PDB file of C-alpha atoms in Angstrom:
ATOM      1  CA  ASP T  17       0.000   0.000   0.000  1.00  0.00           C
ATOM      2  CA  ALA T  18       1.194   3.531  -0.711  1.00  0.00           C
ATOM      3  CA  GLY T  19       0.381   4.733   2.784  1.00  0.00           C
ATOM      4  CA  VAL T  20      -1.587   7.861   3.586  1.00  0.00           C
ATOM      5  CA  ILE T  21      -1.405  10.365   0.761  1.00  0.00           C
ATOM      6  CA  GLN T  22      -1.728  14.105   1.261  1.00  0.00           C
ATOM      7  CA  SER T  23      -1.753  16.984  -1.168  1.00  0.00           C
ATOM      8  CA  PRO T  24      -0.431  19.526  -1.646  1.00  0.00           C
ATOM      9  CA  ARG T  25       2.827  19.044   0.260  1.00  0.00           C
ATOM     10  CA  HIS T  26       3.353  22.777   0.508  1.00  0.00           C
ATOM     11  CA  GLU T  27       0.880  25.608   0.252  1.00  0.00           C
ATOM     12  CA  VAL T  28       1.615  29.318   0.414  1.00  0.00           C
ATOM     13  CA  THR T  29      -1.350  31.633   0.315  1.00  0.00           C
ATOM     14  CA  GLU T  30      -2.363  35.124   1.264  1.00  0.00           C
ATOM     15  CA  MET T  31      -4.529  35.997   4.207  1.00  0.00           C
ATOM     16  CA  GLY T  32      -8.196  35.792   3.338  1.00  0.00           C
ATOM     17  CA  GLN T  33      -7.825  33.129   0.682  1.00  0.00           C
ATOM     18  CA  GLU T  34      -9.489  29.726   0.817  1.00  0.00           C
ATOM     19  CA  VAL T  35      -7.227  26.736   1.394  1.00  0.00           C
ATOM     20  CA  THR T  36      -8.167  23.103   0.752  1.00  0.00           C
ATOM     21  CA  LEU T  37      -6.030  20.240   1.974  1.00  0.00           C
ATOM     22  CA  ARG T  38      -6.599  16.712   0.710  1.00  0.00           C
ATOM     23  CA  CYS T  39      -6.070  13.256   2.128  1.00  0.00           C
ATOM     24  CA  LYS T  40      -6.372   9.675   0.919  1.00  0.00           C
ATOM     25  CA  PRO T  41      -6.259   7.170   3.803  1.00  0.00           C
ATOM     26  CA  ILE T  42      -4.791   3.691   3.695  1.00  0.00           C
ATOM     27  CA  SER T  43      -7.184   1.355   1.922  1.00  0.00           C
ATOM     28  CA  GLY T  44      -9.312  -0.594   4.399  1.00  0.00           C
ATOM     29  CA  HIS T  45      -8.815   1.807   7.295  1.00  0.00           C
ATOM     30  CA  ASP T  46     -12.093   3.078   8.694  1.00  0.00           C
ATOM     31  CA  TYR T  47     -10.791   5.942  10.817  1.00  0.00           C
ATOM     32  CA  LEU T  48      -9.341   9.180   9.507  1.00  0.00           C
ATOM     33  CA  PHE T  49      -7.801  11.936  11.593  1.00  0.00           C
ATOM     34  CA  TRP T  50      -6.746  15.511  10.855  1.00  0.00           C
ATOM     35  CA  TYR T  51      -3.999  17.017  13.027  1.00  0.00           C
ATOM     36  CA  ARG T  52      -2.207  20.337  13.126  1.00  0.00           C
ATOM     37  CA  GLN T  53       1.353  20.695  14.416  1.00  0.00           C
ATOM     38  CA  THR T  54       3.146  23.855  15.494  1.00  0.00           C
ATOM     39  CA  MET T  55       6.188  24.443  17.644  1.00  0.00           C
ATOM     40  CA  MET T  56       4.119  26.234  20.245  1.00  0.00           C
ATOM     41  CA  ARG T  57       1.157  23.846  20.537  1.00  0.00           C
ATOM     42  CA  GLY T  58       2.591  20.529  19.397  1.00  0.00           C
ATOM     43  CA  LEU T  59       0.344  17.993  17.686  1.00  0.00           C
ATOM     44  CA  GLU T  60      -3.330  18.902  17.966  1.00  0.00           C
ATOM     45  CA  LEU T  61      -6.240  16.717  16.884  1.00  0.00           C
ATOM     46  CA  LEU T  62      -8.674  18.770  14.842  1.00  0.00           C
ATOM     47  CA  ILE T  63     -11.338  16.243  13.814  1.00  0.00           C
ATOM     48  CA  TYR T  64     -11.733  12.556  13.133  1.00  0.00           C
ATOM     49  CA  PHE T  65     -14.082  10.381  11.121  1.00  0.00           C
ATOM     50  CA  ASN T  66     -15.287   6.799  11.437  1.00  0.00           C
ATOM     51  CA  ASN T  67     -16.732   5.229   8.314  1.00  0.00           C
ATOM     52  CA  ASN T  68     -16.902   8.686   6.717  1.00  0.00           C
ATOM     53  CA  VAL T  69     -18.927  10.136   9.612  1.00  0.00           C
ATOM     54  CA  PRO T  70     -17.422  12.928  11.757  1.00  0.00           C
ATOM     55  CA  ILE T  71     -17.137  11.683  15.336  1.00  0.00           C
ATOM     56  CA  ASP T  72     -15.454  14.530  17.167  1.00  0.00           C
ATOM     57  CA  ASP T  73     -14.756  18.002  15.795  1.00  0.00           C
ATOM     58  CA  SER T  74     -14.099  19.658  19.145  1.00  0.00           C
ATOM     59  CA  GLY T  75     -10.533  20.399  18.120  1.00  0.00           C
ATOM     60  CA  MET T  76     -11.517  22.506  15.127  1.00  0.00           C
ATOM     61  CA  PRO T  77     -10.345  25.960  16.187  1.00  0.00           C
ATOM     62  CA  GLU T  78     -13.217  27.968  14.761  1.00  0.00           C
ATOM     63  CA  ASP T  79     -15.878  28.120  12.097  1.00  0.00           C
ATOM     64  CA  ARG T  80     -13.329  29.020   9.459  1.00  0.00           C
ATOM     65  CA  PHE T  81     -12.289  25.369   9.505  1.00  0.00           C
ATOM     66  CA  SER T  82     -14.390  22.620   7.969  1.00  0.00           C
ATOM     67  CA  ALA T  83     -13.745  19.008   7.034  1.00  0.00           C
ATOM     68  CA  LYS T  84     -15.550  16.489   4.899  1.00  0.00           C
ATOM     69  CA  MET T  85     -15.181  12.841   4.019  1.00  0.00           C
ATOM     70  CA  PRO T  86     -17.444  12.123   1.043  1.00  0.00           C
ATOM     71  CA  ASN T  87     -16.209   8.542   0.684  1.00  0.00           C
ATOM     72  CA  ALA T  88     -13.860   6.025   2.279  1.00  0.00           C
ATOM     73  CA  SER T  89     -10.889   7.073   0.185  1.00  0.00           C
ATOM     74  CA  PHE T  90     -10.962  10.858   0.338  1.00  0.00           C
ATOM     75  CA  SER T  91     -11.171  13.677   2.856  1.00  0.00           C
ATOM     76  CA  THR T  92     -10.687  17.428   2.723  1.00  0.00           C
ATOM     77  CA  LEU T  93      -9.862  20.068   5.301  1.00  0.00           C
ATOM     78  CA  LYS T  94     -10.852  23.558   4.258  1.00  0.00           C
ATOM     79  CA  ILE T  95      -9.899  26.891   5.794  1.00  0.00           C
ATOM     80  CA  GLN T  96     -11.910  29.891   4.669  1.00  0.00           C
ATOM     81  CA  PRO T  97     -10.778  32.615   5.096  1.00  0.00           C
ATOM     82  CA  SER T  98      -7.203  31.761   6.015  1.00  0.00           C
ATOM     83  CA  GLU T  99      -5.213  33.789   8.537  1.00  0.00           C
ATOM     84  CA  PRO T 100      -1.468  33.963   9.303  1.00  0.00           C
ATOM     85  CA  ARG T 101      -2.021  32.102  12.600  1.00  0.00           C
ATOM     86  CA  ASP T 102      -3.211  29.105  10.598  1.00  0.00           C
ATOM     87  CA  SER T 103       0.353  28.568   9.395  1.00  0.00           C
ATOM     88  CA  ALA T 104       1.345  25.076  10.513  1.00  0.00           C
ATOM     89  CA  VAL T 105       1.909  21.560   9.274  1.00  0.00           C
ATOM     90  CA  TYR T 106      -1.345  19.673   8.797  1.00  0.00           C
ATOM     91  CA  PHE T 107      -1.227  15.901   9.016  1.00  0.00           C
ATOM     92  CA  CYS T 108      -3.780  13.335   8.040  1.00  0.00           C
ATOM     93  CA  ALA T 109      -3.653   9.894   9.666  1.00  0.00           C
ATOM     94  CA  SER T 110      -5.681   6.732   9.362  1.00  0.00           C
ATOM     95  CA  SER T 111      -6.231   3.643  11.483  1.00  0.00           C
ATOM     96  CA  GLY T 112      -8.320   0.511  11.585  1.00  0.00           C
ATOM     97  CA  GLU T 113      -5.878  -2.220  10.635  1.00  0.00           C
ATOM     98  CA  PRO T 114      -7.436  -5.530  11.730  1.00  0.00           C
ATOM     99  CA  GLY T 115      -5.757  -6.912  14.827  1.00  0.00           C
ATOM    100  CA  VAL T 116      -3.880  -3.753  15.724  1.00  0.00           C
ATOM    101  CA  PRO T 117      -6.453  -1.306  16.988  1.00  0.00           C
ATOM    102  CA  TYR T 118      -5.682   2.339  17.506  1.00  0.00           C
ATOM    103  CA  GLU T 119      -2.392   2.314  15.587  1.00  0.00           C
ATOM    104  CA  GLN T 120      -2.417   5.458  13.496  1.00  0.00           C
ATOM    105  CA  TYR T 121      -0.368   5.946  10.343  1.00  0.00           C
ATOM    106  CA  PHE T 122       0.445   9.445   9.251  1.00  0.00           C
ATOM    107  CA  GLY T 123       0.704  11.021   5.854  1.00  0.00           C
ATOM    108  CA  PRO T 124       3.663  13.242   4.910  1.00  0.00           C
ATOM    109  CA  GLY T 125       1.798  16.397   5.872  1.00  0.00           C
ATOM    110  CA  THR T 126       0.979  19.694   4.210  1.00  0.00           C
ATOM    111  CA  ARG T 127       3.067  22.681   5.244  1.00  0.00           C
ATOM    112  CA  LEU T 128       0.778  25.704   5.106  1.00  0.00           C
ATOM    113  CA  THR T 129       2.100  29.244   5.117  1.00  0.00           C
ATOM    114  CA  VAL T 130      -0.383  32.113   5.217  1.00  0.00           C
ATOM    115  CA  THR T 131       1.150  35.520   4.565  1.00  0.00           C
TER     116      THR T 131
ATOM    117  CA  GLN U1409      -2.713  18.579  34.355  1.00  0.00           C
ATOM    118  CA  LYS U1410      -1.825  17.434  30.855  1.00  0.00           C
ATOM    119  CA  GLU U1411      -3.188  14.041  29.873  1.00  0.00           C
ATOM    120  CA  VAL U1412       0.139  12.794  28.521  1.00  0.00           C
ATOM    121  CA  GLU U1413       3.358  14.325  29.775  1.00  0.00           C
ATOM    122  CA  GLN U1414       6.879  14.080  28.449  1.00  0.00           C
ATOM    123  CA  ASN U1415      10.058  15.974  29.184  1.00  0.00           C
ATOM    124  CA  SER U1416      10.727  18.110  26.113  1.00  0.00           C
ATOM    125  CA  GLY U1417      14.479  17.640  26.344  1.00  0.00           C
ATOM    126  CA  PRO U1418      16.752  17.737  24.542  1.00  0.00           C
ATOM    127  CA  LEU U1419      18.086  14.479  25.885  1.00  0.00           C
ATOM    128  CA  SER U1420      21.674  14.066  24.795  1.00  0.00           C
ATOM    129  CA  VAL U1421      23.360  10.671  24.867  1.00  0.00           C
ATOM    130  CA  PRO U1422      26.665   9.491  23.391  1.00  0.00           C
ATOM    131  CA  GLU U1423      26.645   7.064  20.509  1.00  0.00           C
ATOM    132  CA  GLY U1424      26.396   3.485  21.742  1.00  0.00           C
ATOM    133  CA  ALA U1425      24.702   4.397  25.017  1.00  0.00           C
ATOM    134  CA  ILE U1426      21.180   3.571  26.144  1.00  0.00           C
ATOM    135  CA  ALA U1427      18.633   6.349  25.675  1.00  0.00           C
ATOM    136  CA  SER U1428      15.713   6.319  28.099  1.00  0.00           C
ATOM    137  CA  LEU U1429      12.583   8.254  27.197  1.00  0.00           C
ATOM    138  CA  ASN U1430       9.748   8.588  29.668  1.00  0.00           C
ATOM    139  CA  CYS U1431       6.046   9.366  29.557  1.00  0.00           C
ATOM    140  CA  THR U1432       3.330   9.629  32.196  1.00  0.00           C
ATOM    141  CA  TYR U1433      -0.398   9.703  31.631  1.00  0.00           C
ATOM    142  CA  SER U1434      -3.348  10.781  33.733  1.00  0.00           C
ATOM    143  CA  ASP U1435      -6.181   8.414  32.751  1.00  0.00           C
ATOM    144  CA  ARG U1436      -5.863   5.279  34.854  1.00  0.00           C
ATOM    145  CA  GLY U1437      -8.201   3.455  32.467  1.00  0.00           C
ATOM    146  CA  SER U1438      -5.818   3.794  29.519  1.00  0.00           C
ATOM    147  CA  GLN U1439      -5.166   0.510  27.761  1.00  0.00           C
ATOM    148  CA  SER U1440      -3.050   1.148  24.671  1.00  0.00           C
ATOM    149  CA  PHE U1441       0.242   2.986  24.399  1.00  0.00           C
ATOM    150  CA  PHE U1442       2.378   3.988  21.450  1.00  0.00           C
ATOM    151  CA  TRP U1443       5.724   5.498  20.649  1.00  0.00           C
ATOM    152  CA  TYR U1444       6.201   7.535  17.494  1.00  0.00           C
ATOM    153  CA  ARG U1445       9.458   8.842  16.085  1.00  0.00           C
ATOM    154  CA  GLN U1446       9.452  12.134  14.195  1.00  0.00           C
ATOM    155  CA  TYR U1447      12.474  13.340  12.294  1.00  0.00           C
ATOM    156  CA  SER U1448      12.738  17.067  11.696  1.00  0.00           C
ATOM    157  CA  GLY U1449      10.464  18.086   8.833  1.00  0.00           C
ATOM    158  CA  LYS U1450       8.870  14.646   8.600  1.00  0.00           C
ATOM    159  CA  SER U1451       5.682  13.034   9.849  1.00  0.00           C
ATOM    160  CA  PRO U1452       5.351  10.890  12.980  1.00  0.00           C
ATOM    161  CA  GLU U1453       6.215   7.233  12.407  1.00  0.00           C
ATOM    162  CA  LEU U1454       4.880   4.481  14.652  1.00  0.00           C
ATOM    163  CA  ILE U1455       7.749   2.470  16.107  1.00  0.00           C
ATOM    164  CA  MET U1456       6.291   0.628  19.118  1.00  0.00           C
ATOM    165  CA  SER U1457       2.913  -0.346  20.546  1.00  0.00           C
ATOM    166  CA  ILE U1458       2.404  -1.848  24.000  1.00  0.00           C
ATOM    167  CA  TYR U1459      -0.805  -3.023  25.623  1.00  0.00           C
ATOM    168  CA  SER U1460       0.245  -5.070  28.668  1.00  0.00           C
ATOM    169  CA  ASN U1461       2.323  -4.378  31.733  1.00  0.00           C
ATOM    170  CA  GLY U1462       5.960  -5.273  31.358  1.00  0.00           C
ATOM    171  CA  ASP U1463       8.482  -5.032  28.564  1.00  0.00           C
ATOM    172  CA  LYS U1464       8.156  -5.403  24.818  1.00  0.00           C
ATOM    173  CA  GLU U1465      11.291  -5.642  22.737  1.00  0.00           C
ATOM    174  CA  ASP U1466      11.767  -4.973  19.041  1.00  0.00           C
ATOM    175  CA  GLY U1467      15.352  -4.885  17.887  1.00  0.00           C
ATOM    176  CA  ARG U1468      17.174  -2.094  19.703  1.00  0.00           C
ATOM    177  CA  PHE U1469      13.906  -0.716  21.090  1.00  0.00           C
ATOM    178  CA  THR U1470      12.209  -1.773  24.320  1.00  0.00           C
ATOM    179  CA  ALA U1471       8.914  -0.329  25.493  1.00  0.00           C
ATOM    180  CA  GLN U1472       8.105  -0.627  29.186  1.00  0.00           C
ATOM    181  CA  LEU U1473       4.656  -0.200  30.691  1.00  0.00           C
ATOM    182  CA  ASN U1474       3.669   0.156  34.333  1.00  0.00           C
ATOM    183  CA  LYS U1475      -0.063   0.810  34.583  1.00  0.00           C
ATOM    184  CA  ALA U1476      -0.027   1.050  38.384  1.00  0.00           C
ATOM    185  CA  SER U1477       2.396   3.966  38.164  1.00  0.00           C
ATOM    186  CA  GLN U1478       0.803   5.289  34.941  1.00  0.00           C
ATOM    187  CA  TYR U1479       4.174   5.293  33.310  1.00  0.00           C
ATOM    188  CA  VAL U1480       5.458   4.157  29.929  1.00  0.00           C
ATOM    189  CA  SER U1481       9.027   4.367  28.691  1.00  0.00           C
ATOM    190  CA  LEU U1482      11.086   3.673  25.606  1.00  0.00           C
ATOM    191  CA  LEU U1483      14.641   2.409  25.801  1.00  0.00           C
ATOM    192  CA  ILE U1484      16.924   2.619  22.797  1.00  0.00           C
ATOM    193  CA  ARG U1485      20.013   0.430  23.112  1.00  0.00           C
ATOM    194  CA  ASP U1486      23.234   1.112  21.226  1.00  0.00           C
ATOM    195  CA  SER U1487      21.983   4.581  20.267  1.00  0.00           C
ATOM    196  CA  GLN U1488      22.989   5.774  16.827  1.00  0.00           C
ATOM    197  CA  PRO U1489      23.143   9.307  15.415  1.00  0.00           C
ATOM    198  CA  SER U1490      20.295   8.235  13.126  1.00  0.00           C
ATOM    199  CA  ASP U1491      18.117   7.859  16.236  1.00  0.00           C
ATOM    200  CA  SER U1492      18.265  11.619  16.742  1.00  0.00           C
ATOM    201  CA  ALA U1493      14.642  12.714  16.465  1.00  0.00           C
ATOM    202  CA  THR U1494      11.654  13.733  18.546  1.00  0.00           C
ATOM    203  CA  TYR U1495       9.859  10.827  20.213  1.00  0.00           C
ATOM    204  CA  LEU U1496       6.136  11.185  20.821  1.00  0.00           C
ATOM    205  CA  CYS U1497       4.243   9.152  23.387  1.00  0.00           C
ATOM    206  CA  ALA U1498       0.569   8.480  22.584  1.00  0.00           C
ATOM    207  CA  VAL U1499      -2.144   6.968  24.747  1.00  0.00           C
ATOM    208  CA  HIS U1500      -5.557   5.548  23.917  1.00  0.00           C
ATOM    209  CA  SER U1501      -8.060   5.857  26.742  1.00  0.00           C
ATOM    210  CA  GLY U1502     -11.116   4.067  25.470  1.00  0.00           C
ATOM    211  CA  GLY U1503     -14.063   4.771  23.241  1.00  0.00           C
ATOM    212  CA  TYR U1504     -13.325   5.479  19.635  1.00  0.00           C
ATOM    213  CA  GLN U1505      -9.835   5.295  18.190  1.00  0.00           C
ATOM    214  CA  LYS U1506      -8.724   8.748  19.266  1.00  0.00           C
ATOM    215  CA  VAL U1507      -5.325   8.826  20.957  1.00  0.00           C
ATOM    216  CA  THR U1508      -3.744  11.638  22.930  1.00  0.00           C
ATOM    217  CA  PHE U1509      -0.186  12.646  22.097  1.00  0.00           C
ATOM    218  CA  GLY U1510       2.427  14.069  24.392  1.00  0.00           C
ATOM    219  CA  THR U1511       4.504  17.027  23.284  1.00  0.00           C
ATOM    220  CA  GLY U1512       7.509  14.836  22.560  1.00  0.00           C
ATOM    221  CA  THR U1513      11.083  14.453  23.771  1.00  0.00           C
ATOM    222  CA  LYS U1514      13.896  15.539  21.502  1.00  0.00           C
ATOM    223  CA  LEU U1515      16.746  13.026  21.489  1.00  0.00           C
ATOM    224  CA  GLN U1516      20.238  13.922  20.344  1.00  0.00           C
ATOM    225  CA  VAL U1517      22.759  11.120  19.891  1.00  0.00           C
ATOM    226  CA  ILE U1518      26.266  12.544  19.911  1.00  0.00           C
ATOM    227  CA  PRO U1519      28.827  10.732  17.689  1.00  0.00           C
TER     228      PRO U1519
END
């Protein structure tokens, strides 16, 4: 398997613009997680899905952030409008490997810079 | 009180020595524990999982779990410069598959 795939790998945008991050989980995994990582706050869970249904979005910082999972192989995280404080690395992870519950596998991340 | 606590480091050890990384957690009902390694500019990589009290060995890595003390550790034997990274402790405390990550310990192995 190719692992978790994320795109783009880098995104530079201006304040106020819409940003969409994409994720393809490992085939067969039924959980998908979106994280944000900064030096100051570490790794923060934003939202996670089970079988395409959002389970917990309490980590989403504000209404400017939204996430969708239209099918088992694709999810998006959207920021609209973006602000400089949204600059971070955003990771997608998936889990659900039979026999090894809770083990999460991370994608390479998207480094977002908002100027 | 943070749910998962780690010393941020850096922890510096000479090449060939044993590196000991520690993690404490607050939820006594936690059942599953993980260690991730994160190289600078890369994503976290799962290196060890442990579910039962005691030791679990995988090559140069040993995870140790003590649920009574709410303590999990990672030992790296014969440390190599390539082990230099940030090590994240993660804990699953029940319910869905959400895990809570510590802030990580930066390890530096000095040649």
